[in-house]
PDB file of C-alpha atoms in Angstrom:
ATOM      1  CA  UNK A   1     -12.104  22.103  10.194  1.00 92.00           C
ATOM      2  CA  UNK A   2     -12.777  20.128   7.047  1.00 95.00           C
ATOM      3  CA  UNK A   3     -13.266  16.465   6.426  1.00 97.00           C
ATOM      4  CA  UNK A   4     -13.127  14.665   3.088  1.00 97.00           C
ATOM      5  CA  UNK A   5     -13.580  11.064   2.023  1.00 98.00           C
ATOM      6  CA  UNK A   6     -12.903   9.864  -1.516  1.00 98.00           C
ATOM      7  CA  UNK A   7     -11.260   7.070  -3.467  1.00 98.00           C
ATOM      8  CA  UNK A   8      -8.024   6.678  -5.439  1.00 97.00           C
ATOM      9  CA  UNK A   9      -7.316   3.992  -8.021  1.00 98.00           C
ATOM     10  CA  UNK A  10      -3.761   2.728  -8.357  1.00 98.00           C
ATOM     11  CA  UNK A  11      -2.583   0.425 -11.149  1.00 97.00           C
ATOM     12  CA  UNK A  12      -0.012  -2.165 -10.111  1.00 97.00           C
ATOM     13  CA  UNK A  13       2.195  -4.206 -12.449  1.00 97.00           C
ATOM     14  CA  UNK A  14       1.641  -7.328 -10.372  1.00 96.00           C
ATOM     15  CA  UNK A  15       3.670  -8.431  -7.363  1.00 95.00           C
ATOM     16  CA  UNK A  16       5.708  -5.357  -6.419  1.00 96.00           C
ATOM     17  CA  UNK A  17       6.105  -2.369  -4.157  1.00 96.00           C
ATOM     18  CA  UNK A  18       4.766   0.703  -5.946  1.00 97.00           C
ATOM     19  CA  UNK A  19       5.911   4.044  -4.560  1.00 97.00           C
ATOM     20  CA  UNK A  20       2.723   6.115  -4.234  1.00 98.00           C
ATOM     21  CA  UNK A  21       4.242   9.024  -2.289  1.00 98.00           C
ATOM     22  CA  UNK A  22       4.018  11.389  -5.271  1.00 98.00           C
ATOM     23  CA  UNK A  23       0.421  10.418  -6.037  1.00 98.00           C
ATOM     24  CA  UNK A  24      -0.629  10.985  -2.428  1.00 98.00           C
ATOM     25  CA  UNK A  25       1.282  14.296  -2.192  1.00 98.00           C
ATOM     26  CA  UNK A  26      -0.445  15.431  -5.385  1.00 98.00           C
ATOM     27  CA  UNK A  27      -3.833  14.623  -3.780  1.00 98.00           C
ATOM     28  CA  UNK A  28      -2.866  16.633  -0.682  1.00 98.00           C
ATOM     29  CA  UNK A  29      -1.900  19.602  -2.870  1.00 98.00           C
ATOM     30  CA  UNK A  30      -4.929  19.417  -5.198  1.00 97.00           C
ATOM     31  CA  UNK A  31      -7.359  19.255  -2.264  1.00 97.00           C
ATOM     32  CA  UNK A  32      -5.481  22.031  -0.454  1.00 97.00           C
ATOM     33  CA  UNK A  33      -5.026  19.997   2.716  1.00 98.00           C
ATOM     34  CA  UNK A  34      -2.941  22.131   5.093  1.00 97.00           C
ATOM     35  CA  UNK A  35      -2.690  20.609   8.541  1.00 98.00           C
ATOM     36  CA  UNK A  36      -4.397  17.436   9.682  1.00 98.00           C
ATOM     37  CA  UNK A  37      -4.445  13.675   9.428  1.00 98.00           C
ATOM     38  CA  UNK A  38      -4.625  11.699   6.191  1.00 98.00           C
ATOM     39  CA  UNK A  39      -5.666   8.056   6.410  1.00 98.00           C
ATOM     40  CA  UNK A  40      -5.413   5.639   3.501  1.00 98.00           C
ATOM     41  CA  UNK A  41      -7.355   2.366   3.564  1.00 98.00           C
ATOM     42  CA  UNK A  42      -6.601  -0.403   1.060  1.00 98.00           C
ATOM     43  CA  UNK A  43      -9.871  -2.067   0.055  1.00 97.00           C
ATOM     44  CA  UNK A  44      -8.282  -5.431  -0.790  1.00 95.00           C
ATOM     45  CA  UNK A  45      -7.030  -8.623   0.881  1.00 92.00           C
ATOM     46  CA  UNK A  46      -4.182  -9.175  -1.584  1.00 94.00           C
ATOM     47  CA  UNK A  47      -2.408  -5.834  -1.201  1.00 97.00           C
ATOM     48  CA  UNK A  48      -1.170  -3.625   1.616  1.00 97.00           C
ATOM     49  CA  UNK A  49       0.223  -0.207   2.497  1.00 98.00           C
ATOM     50  CA  UNK A  50       3.528   0.545   4.161  1.00 96.00           C
ATOM     51  CA  UNK A  51       6.137   3.190   4.774  1.00 97.00           C
ATOM     52  CA  UNK A  52       9.641   1.999   4.013  1.00 95.00           C
ATOM     53  CA  UNK A  53      13.099   3.154   2.952  1.00 94.00           C
ATOM     54  CA  UNK A  54      13.590   4.454  -0.589  1.00 92.00           C
ATOM     55  CA  UNK A  55      17.275   5.442  -0.673  1.00 89.00           C
ATOM     56  CA  UNK A  56      18.496   2.115  -2.003  1.00 92.00           C
ATOM     57  CA  UNK A  57      16.495   0.049  -4.534  1.00 87.00           C
ATOM     58  CA  UNK A  58      17.950  -3.070  -2.919  1.00 93.00           C
ATOM     59  CA  UNK A  59      15.666  -2.452   0.094  1.00 93.00           C
ATOM     60  CA  UNK A  60      12.608  -3.152  -2.055  1.00 92.00           C
ATOM     61  CA  UNK A  61      14.256  -6.280  -3.467  1.00 93.00           C
ATOM     62  CA  UNK A  62      15.067  -7.470   0.061  1.00 95.00           C
ATOM     63  CA  UNK A  63      11.465  -6.954   1.182  1.00 95.00           C
ATOM     64  CA  UNK A  64      10.145  -8.851  -1.840  1.00 94.00           C
ATOM     65  CA  UNK A  65      12.646 -11.696  -1.273  1.00 95.00           C
ATOM     66  CA  UNK A  66      11.788 -11.851   2.431  1.00 96.00           C
ATOM     67  CA  UNK A  67       8.072 -12.275   1.679  1.00 95.00           C
ATOM     68  CA  UNK A  68       8.741 -14.828  -1.065  1.00 92.00           C
ATOM     69  CA  UNK A  69      10.714 -16.943   1.422  1.00 94.00           C
ATOM     70  CA  UNK A  70       8.324 -16.390   4.323  1.00 94.00           C
ATOM     71  CA  UNK A  71       5.119 -17.105   2.370  1.00 92.00           C
ATOM     72  CA  UNK A  72       5.987 -18.949  -0.833  1.00 89.00           C
ATOM     73  CA  UNK A  73       3.597 -19.844  -3.604  1.00 85.00           C
ATOM     74  CA  UNK A  74       3.519 -23.567  -3.021  1.00 80.00           C
ATOM     75  CA  UNK A  75       0.756 -25.719  -4.552  1.00 72.00           C
ATOM     76  CA  UNK A  76      -0.806 -27.970  -1.937  1.00 73.00           C
ATOM     77  CA  UNK A  77       0.634 -26.035   1.011  1.00 78.00           C
ATOM     78  CA  UNK A  78      -2.466 -23.972   1.816  1.00 76.00           C
ATOM     79  CA  UNK A  79      -6.018 -25.050   2.601  1.00 79.00           C
ATOM     80  CA  UNK A  80      -8.052 -22.518   0.660  1.00 72.00           C
ATOM     81  CA  UNK A  81      -7.750 -23.074  -3.061  1.00 64.00           C
ATOM     82  CA  UNK A  82      -9.527 -20.451  -5.091  1.00 60.00           C
ATOM     83  CA  UNK A  83      -9.124 -20.204  -8.842  1.00 62.00           C
ATOM     84  CA  UNK A  84      -5.694 -18.525  -8.756  1.00 68.00           C
ATOM     85  CA  UNK A  85      -2.624 -20.184  -7.203  1.00 74.00           C
ATOM     86  CA  UNK A  86      -1.357 -17.005  -5.566  1.00 84.00           C
ATOM     87  CA  UNK A  87      -4.584 -16.207  -3.714  1.00 83.00           C
ATOM     88  CA  UNK A  88      -3.745 -17.962  -0.424  1.00 86.00           C
ATOM     89  CA  UNK A  89      -0.156 -16.673  -0.193  1.00 88.00           C
ATOM     90  CA  UNK A  90      -1.323 -13.148  -1.043  1.00 90.00           C
ATOM     91  CA  UNK A  91      -3.826 -13.239   1.828  1.00 90.00           C
ATOM     92  CA  UNK A  92      -1.133 -14.422   4.249  1.00 90.00           C
ATOM     93  CA  UNK A  93       1.299 -11.723   3.081  1.00 92.00           C
ATOM     94  CA  UNK A  94      -1.392  -9.082   3.557  1.00 92.00           C
ATOM     95  CA  UNK A  95      -2.010 -10.470   7.050  1.00 91.00           C
ATOM     96  CA  UNK A  96       1.619  -9.675   7.896  1.00 94.00           C
ATOM     97  CA  UNK A  97       1.445  -6.136   6.572  1.00 94.00           C
ATOM     98  CA  UNK A  98      -1.267  -3.487   6.978  1.00 94.00           C
ATOM     99  CA  UNK A  99      -4.356  -2.345   5.142  1.00 95.00           C
ATOM    100  CA  UNK A 100      -4.273   1.214   6.416  1.00 97.00           C
ATOM    101  CA  UNK A 101      -1.777   3.914   7.183  1.00 98.00           C
ATOM    102  CA  UNK A 102      -2.291   7.348   8.763  1.00 98.00           C
ATOM    103  CA  UNK A 103       0.069  10.180   7.904  1.00 97.00           C
ATOM    104  CA  UNK A 104       0.041  13.704   9.286  1.00 98.00           C
ATOM    105  CA  UNK A 105      -0.131  16.611   6.876  1.00 98.00           C
ATOM    106  CA  UNK A 106       2.029  19.581   7.851  1.00 98.00           C
ATOM    107  CA  UNK A 107       1.911  22.843   5.910  1.00 98.00           C
ATOM    108  CA  UNK A 108       0.448  21.023   2.906  1.00 98.00           C
ATOM    109  CA  UNK A 109       3.155  18.343   2.863  1.00 98.00           C
ATOM    110  CA  UNK A 110       3.501  14.702   3.842  1.00 98.00           C
ATOM    111  CA  UNK A 111       6.305  14.828   6.424  1.00 97.00           C
ATOM    112  CA  UNK A 112       7.989  11.641   5.248  1.00 97.00           C
ATOM    113  CA  UNK A 113      11.585  11.187   6.330  1.00 95.00           C
ATOM    114  CA  UNK A 114      14.399  11.914   3.903  1.00 94.00           C
ATOM    115  CA  UNK A 115      14.632   8.249   2.876  1.00 94.00           C
ATOM    116  CA  UNK A 116      10.991   7.213   3.350  1.00 96.00           C
ATOM    117  CA  UNK A 117       8.316   6.481   0.783  1.00 97.00           C
ATOM    118  CA  UNK A 118       4.743   5.329   0.978  1.00 98.00           C
ATOM    119  CA  UNK A 119       4.256   2.064  -0.904  1.00 98.00           C
ATOM    120  CA  UNK A 120       1.343   0.031  -2.181  1.00 98.00           C
ATOM    121  CA  UNK A 121       2.551  -3.548  -1.724  1.00 98.00           C
ATOM    122  CA  UNK A 122       0.887  -5.745  -4.336  1.00 97.00           C
ATOM    123  CA  UNK A 123       0.927  -9.398  -3.304  1.00 95.00           C
ATOM    124  CA  UNK A 124      -0.761 -10.825  -6.420  1.00 94.00           C
ATOM    125  CA  UNK A 125       1.183 -11.835  -9.530  1.00 93.00           C
ATOM    126  CA  UNK A 126      -1.188 -10.337 -12.104  1.00 94.00           C
ATOM    127  CA  UNK A 127      -1.524  -6.575 -12.647  1.00 97.00           C
ATOM    128  CA  UNK A 128      -4.385  -5.137 -10.617  1.00 97.00           C
ATOM    129  CA  UNK A 129      -6.285  -1.911 -10.154  1.00 98.00           C
ATOM    130  CA  UNK A 130      -6.317  -1.256  -6.427  1.00 98.00           C
ATOM    131  CA  UNK A 131      -8.726   1.080  -4.679  1.00 98.00           C
ATOM    132  CA  UNK A 132      -7.647   3.198  -1.747  1.00 98.00           C
ATOM    133  CA  UNK A 133     -10.139   5.037   0.419  1.00 98.00           C
ATOM    134  CA  UNK A 134      -8.710   8.400   1.410  1.00 98.00           C
ATOM    135  CA  UNK A 135      -9.941  10.178   4.531  1.00 98.00           C
ATOM    136  CA  UNK A 136      -8.694  13.583   5.607  1.00 98.00           C
ATOM    137  CA  UNK A 137      -9.581  15.603   8.653  1.00 98.00           C
ATOM    138  CA  UNK A 138      -7.974  18.953   9.368  1.00 98.00           C
ATOM    139  CA  UNK A 139      -7.583  22.425   7.962  1.00 95.00           C
TER     140      UNK A 139
END
């Protein structure tokens, strides 16, 4: 049984869903993870992780539109007012999503469904470098 803990850095272009499935699969392959549990932890309050459909690019657009309508950037609407206008809405969007995801590893592969991808959901408007803690336990 092995256990590893390390960090990944992911560049985002600003508010978007970035498919990180290939990056994470590459990590699984490079570290020779065979069978176990991989947990990713997003070390930020303005971004999140999620598994979602990838077969139709309109799905991503719908998710982005849904969050824009649900938690709009609206000056004066929110109580905390840090230096950037999108800080409060990004925190609320992250509250509605998740900061960690656990995925099994089977025979060296992420067993995502045929139309599933793992996304880093950036809630901030400006490009960011996001850190993900990666924990693996297994063979």
